[in-house]
Coordinates of C-alpha atoms in Angstrom, one line a residue:
X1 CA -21.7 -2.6 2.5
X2 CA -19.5 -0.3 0.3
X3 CA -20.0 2.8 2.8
X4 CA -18.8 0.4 5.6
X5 CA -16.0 -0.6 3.7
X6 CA -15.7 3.0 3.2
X7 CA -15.6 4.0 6.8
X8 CA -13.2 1.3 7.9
X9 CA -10.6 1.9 5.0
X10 CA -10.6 5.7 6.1
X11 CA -10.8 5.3 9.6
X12 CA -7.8 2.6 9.2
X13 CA -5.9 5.1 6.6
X14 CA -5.8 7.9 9.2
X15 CA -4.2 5.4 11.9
X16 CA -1.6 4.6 9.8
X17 CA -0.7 8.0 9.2
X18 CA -1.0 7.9 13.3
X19 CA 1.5 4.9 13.5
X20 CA 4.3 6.3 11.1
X21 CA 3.7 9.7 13.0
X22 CA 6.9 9.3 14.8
X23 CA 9.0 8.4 11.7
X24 CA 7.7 11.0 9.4
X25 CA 9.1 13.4 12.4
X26 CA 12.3 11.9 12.4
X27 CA 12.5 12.1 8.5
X28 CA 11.5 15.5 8.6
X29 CA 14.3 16.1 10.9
X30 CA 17.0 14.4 9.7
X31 CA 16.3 13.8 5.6
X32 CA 15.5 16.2 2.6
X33 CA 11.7 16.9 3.3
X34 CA 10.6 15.6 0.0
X35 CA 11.4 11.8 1.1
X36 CA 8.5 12.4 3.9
X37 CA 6.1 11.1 0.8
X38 CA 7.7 7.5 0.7
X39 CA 7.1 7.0 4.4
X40 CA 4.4 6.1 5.0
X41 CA 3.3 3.0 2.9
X42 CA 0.6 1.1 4.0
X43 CA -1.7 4.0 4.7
X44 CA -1.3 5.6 1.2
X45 CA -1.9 2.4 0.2
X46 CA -5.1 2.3 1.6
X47 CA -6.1 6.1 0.9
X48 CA -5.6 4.8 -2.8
X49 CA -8.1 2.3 -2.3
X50 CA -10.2 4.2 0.3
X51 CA -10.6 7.3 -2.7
X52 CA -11.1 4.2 -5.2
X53 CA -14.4 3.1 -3.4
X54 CA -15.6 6.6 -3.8
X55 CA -15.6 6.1 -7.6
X56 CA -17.5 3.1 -6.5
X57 CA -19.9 5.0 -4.3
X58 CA -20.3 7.5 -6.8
X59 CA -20.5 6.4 -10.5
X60 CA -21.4 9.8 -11.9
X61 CA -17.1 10.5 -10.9
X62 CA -16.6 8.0 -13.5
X63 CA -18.7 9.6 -16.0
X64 CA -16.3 13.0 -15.9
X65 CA -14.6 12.7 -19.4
X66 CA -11.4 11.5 -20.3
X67 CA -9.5 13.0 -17.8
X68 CA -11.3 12.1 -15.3
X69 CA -11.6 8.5 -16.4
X70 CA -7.6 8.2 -16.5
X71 CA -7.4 9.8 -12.7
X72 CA -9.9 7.4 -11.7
X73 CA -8.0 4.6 -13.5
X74 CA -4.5 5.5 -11.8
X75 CA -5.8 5.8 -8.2
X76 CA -7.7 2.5 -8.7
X77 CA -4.7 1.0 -10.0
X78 CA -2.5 2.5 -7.1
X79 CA -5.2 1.2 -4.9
X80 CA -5.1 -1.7 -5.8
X81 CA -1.4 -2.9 -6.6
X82 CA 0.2 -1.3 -3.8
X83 CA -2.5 -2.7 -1.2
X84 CA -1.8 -6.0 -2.7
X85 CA 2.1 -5.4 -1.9
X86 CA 1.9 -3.8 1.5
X87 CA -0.5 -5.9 2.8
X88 CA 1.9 -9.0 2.5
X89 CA 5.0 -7.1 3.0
X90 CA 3.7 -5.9 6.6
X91 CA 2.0 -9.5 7.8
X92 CA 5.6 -10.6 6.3
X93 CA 8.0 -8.4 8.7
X94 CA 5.7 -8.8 11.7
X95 CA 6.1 -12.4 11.4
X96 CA 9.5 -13.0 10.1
X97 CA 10.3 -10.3 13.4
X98 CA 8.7 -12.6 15.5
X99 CA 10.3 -15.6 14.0
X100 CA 13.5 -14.3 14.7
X101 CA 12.1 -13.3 18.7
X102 CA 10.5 -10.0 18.8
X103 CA 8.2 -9.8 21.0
X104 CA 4.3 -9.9 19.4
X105 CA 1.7 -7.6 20.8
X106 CA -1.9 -7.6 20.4
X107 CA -1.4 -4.4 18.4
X108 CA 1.2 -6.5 15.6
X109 CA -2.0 -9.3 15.5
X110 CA -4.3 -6.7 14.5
X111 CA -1.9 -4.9 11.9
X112 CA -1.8 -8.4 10.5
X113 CA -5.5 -9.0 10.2
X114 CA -5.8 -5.3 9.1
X115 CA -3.1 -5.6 6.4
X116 CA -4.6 -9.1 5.3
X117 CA -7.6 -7.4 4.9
X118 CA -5.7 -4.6 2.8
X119 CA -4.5 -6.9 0.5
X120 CA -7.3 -9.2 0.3
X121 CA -9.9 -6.5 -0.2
X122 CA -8.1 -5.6 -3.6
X123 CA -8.3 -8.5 -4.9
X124 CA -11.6 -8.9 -4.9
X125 CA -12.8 -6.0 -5.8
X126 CA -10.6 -5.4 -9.2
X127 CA -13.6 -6.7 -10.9
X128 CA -15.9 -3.6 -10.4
X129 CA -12.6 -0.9 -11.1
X130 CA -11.9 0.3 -14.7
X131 CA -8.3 0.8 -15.1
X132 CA -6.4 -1.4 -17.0
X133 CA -3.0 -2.6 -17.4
X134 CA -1.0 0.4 -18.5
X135 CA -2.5 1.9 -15.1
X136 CA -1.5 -0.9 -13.1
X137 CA 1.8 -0.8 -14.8
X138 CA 1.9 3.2 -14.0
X139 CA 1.2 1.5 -10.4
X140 CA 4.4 -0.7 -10.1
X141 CA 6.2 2.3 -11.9
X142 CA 5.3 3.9 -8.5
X143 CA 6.5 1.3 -6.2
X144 CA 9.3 0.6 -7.6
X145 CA 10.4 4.4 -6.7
X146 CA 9.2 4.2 -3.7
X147 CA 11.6 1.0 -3.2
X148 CA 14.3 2.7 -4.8
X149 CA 14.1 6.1 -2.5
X150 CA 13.7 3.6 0.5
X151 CA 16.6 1.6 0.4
X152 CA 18.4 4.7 -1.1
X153 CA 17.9 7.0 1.4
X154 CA 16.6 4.5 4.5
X155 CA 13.2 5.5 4.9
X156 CA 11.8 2.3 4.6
X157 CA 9.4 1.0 7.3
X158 CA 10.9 0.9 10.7
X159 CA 11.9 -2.6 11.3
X160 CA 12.0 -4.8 14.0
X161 CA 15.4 -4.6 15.7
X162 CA 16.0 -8.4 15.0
X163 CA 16.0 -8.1 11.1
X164 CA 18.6 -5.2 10.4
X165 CA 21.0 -7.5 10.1
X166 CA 18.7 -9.0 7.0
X167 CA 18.3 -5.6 5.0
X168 CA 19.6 -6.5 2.0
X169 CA 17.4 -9.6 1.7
X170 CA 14.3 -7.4 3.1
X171 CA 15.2 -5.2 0.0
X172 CA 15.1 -8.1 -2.4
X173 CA 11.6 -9.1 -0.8
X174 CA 10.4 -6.0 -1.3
X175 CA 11.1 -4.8 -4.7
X176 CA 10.3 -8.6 -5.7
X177 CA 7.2 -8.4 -3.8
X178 CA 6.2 -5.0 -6.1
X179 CA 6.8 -7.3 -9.6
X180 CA 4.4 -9.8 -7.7
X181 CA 1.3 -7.9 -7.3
X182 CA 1.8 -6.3 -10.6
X183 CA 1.5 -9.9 -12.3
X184 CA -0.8 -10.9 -9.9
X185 CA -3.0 -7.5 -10.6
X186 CA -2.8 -8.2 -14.5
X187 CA -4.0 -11.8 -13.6
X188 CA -7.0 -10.4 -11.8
X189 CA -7.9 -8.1 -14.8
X190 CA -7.9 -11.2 -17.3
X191 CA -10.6 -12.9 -15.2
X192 CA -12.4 -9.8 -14.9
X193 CA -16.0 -9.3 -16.4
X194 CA -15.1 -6.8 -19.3

């Protein structure tokens, strides 16, 4: 089951990297070419998590001393928190795009099933992760620059034509939606097995 999950995580990582193809071109071409890291999102998100099941698949990573135990711990935490966060925030702008009359595609329907599943995914499996919740704070440290170089600079995920004109409440959503899955990660670690 885990080296499914596996497979579909990384096969789904590499598409997103696929999808934002074209707008990690334009940011190369038209923005400082260190902002190409806060592009693409969702599929870092999930290379977190994808690179956290391999400390799943392979316990002996864990065992790797201290150092080791506090990389594992921040990609865990990274895995988890931002999945939880980009998985609602894309299901979120696909359907407040097609509220608002964009025009839904098979492919949105399965980038919200996909990104359900991203942030799903995380939440149940927090209880087999070690990091705790100085890592998961590390984690929100994270998004919270990524929302700030975003909004900053405008590389945020291209939108839907029909919601530039709600931008500034997008970026409210967004850096309210990265508080959210901290608290809801630090939840998930009180009910965890210690």
């Amino acid at each position: 089951m885990l080296w499914l999950l596996f497979i579909v995580n990384a096969l789904g990582t590499v598409y997103g990297y696929i999808w934002y193809g074209q707008q990690m071109e334009y940011t190369v071409e038209t923005q400082a070419l260190w902002q190409i890291i806060f592009v693409p999102d969702s599929p870092t998100a999930s290379l977190f998590f994808t690179l956290s099941l391999l400390f799943l698949l392979f316990p002996r990573l864990a065992k790797s001393g201290p150092i080791g135990i506090a990389v594992r711990s921040l990609i865990e935490a990274l895995g988890v928190v931002t999945s939880i966060k980009y998985g609602i925030w894309a299901v979120t702008m696909i359907m407040a795009g097609g509220a608002q009359g964009d025009h839904l595609e098979w492919e949105h329907y399965m980038l919200v099933v996909s990104h359900l599943g991203m942030a799903i995914e995380a939440v149940l499996f927090v209880r087999y992760m070690v990091f705790g919740r100085f890592m998961a704070f590390m984690a929100l440290l994270w998004l919270l620059l990524n929302d700030t170089i975003d909004y900053t600079y405008y590389v945020f995920p291209w939108l839907p034509d029909v919601l530039d004109d709600d931008l500034s409440a997008i970026q409210l959503f967004t850096i309210g939606l990265s508080a959210f899955s901290l608290l809801v990660t630090w939840l998930l670690i009180s009910f965890r097995k210690v």
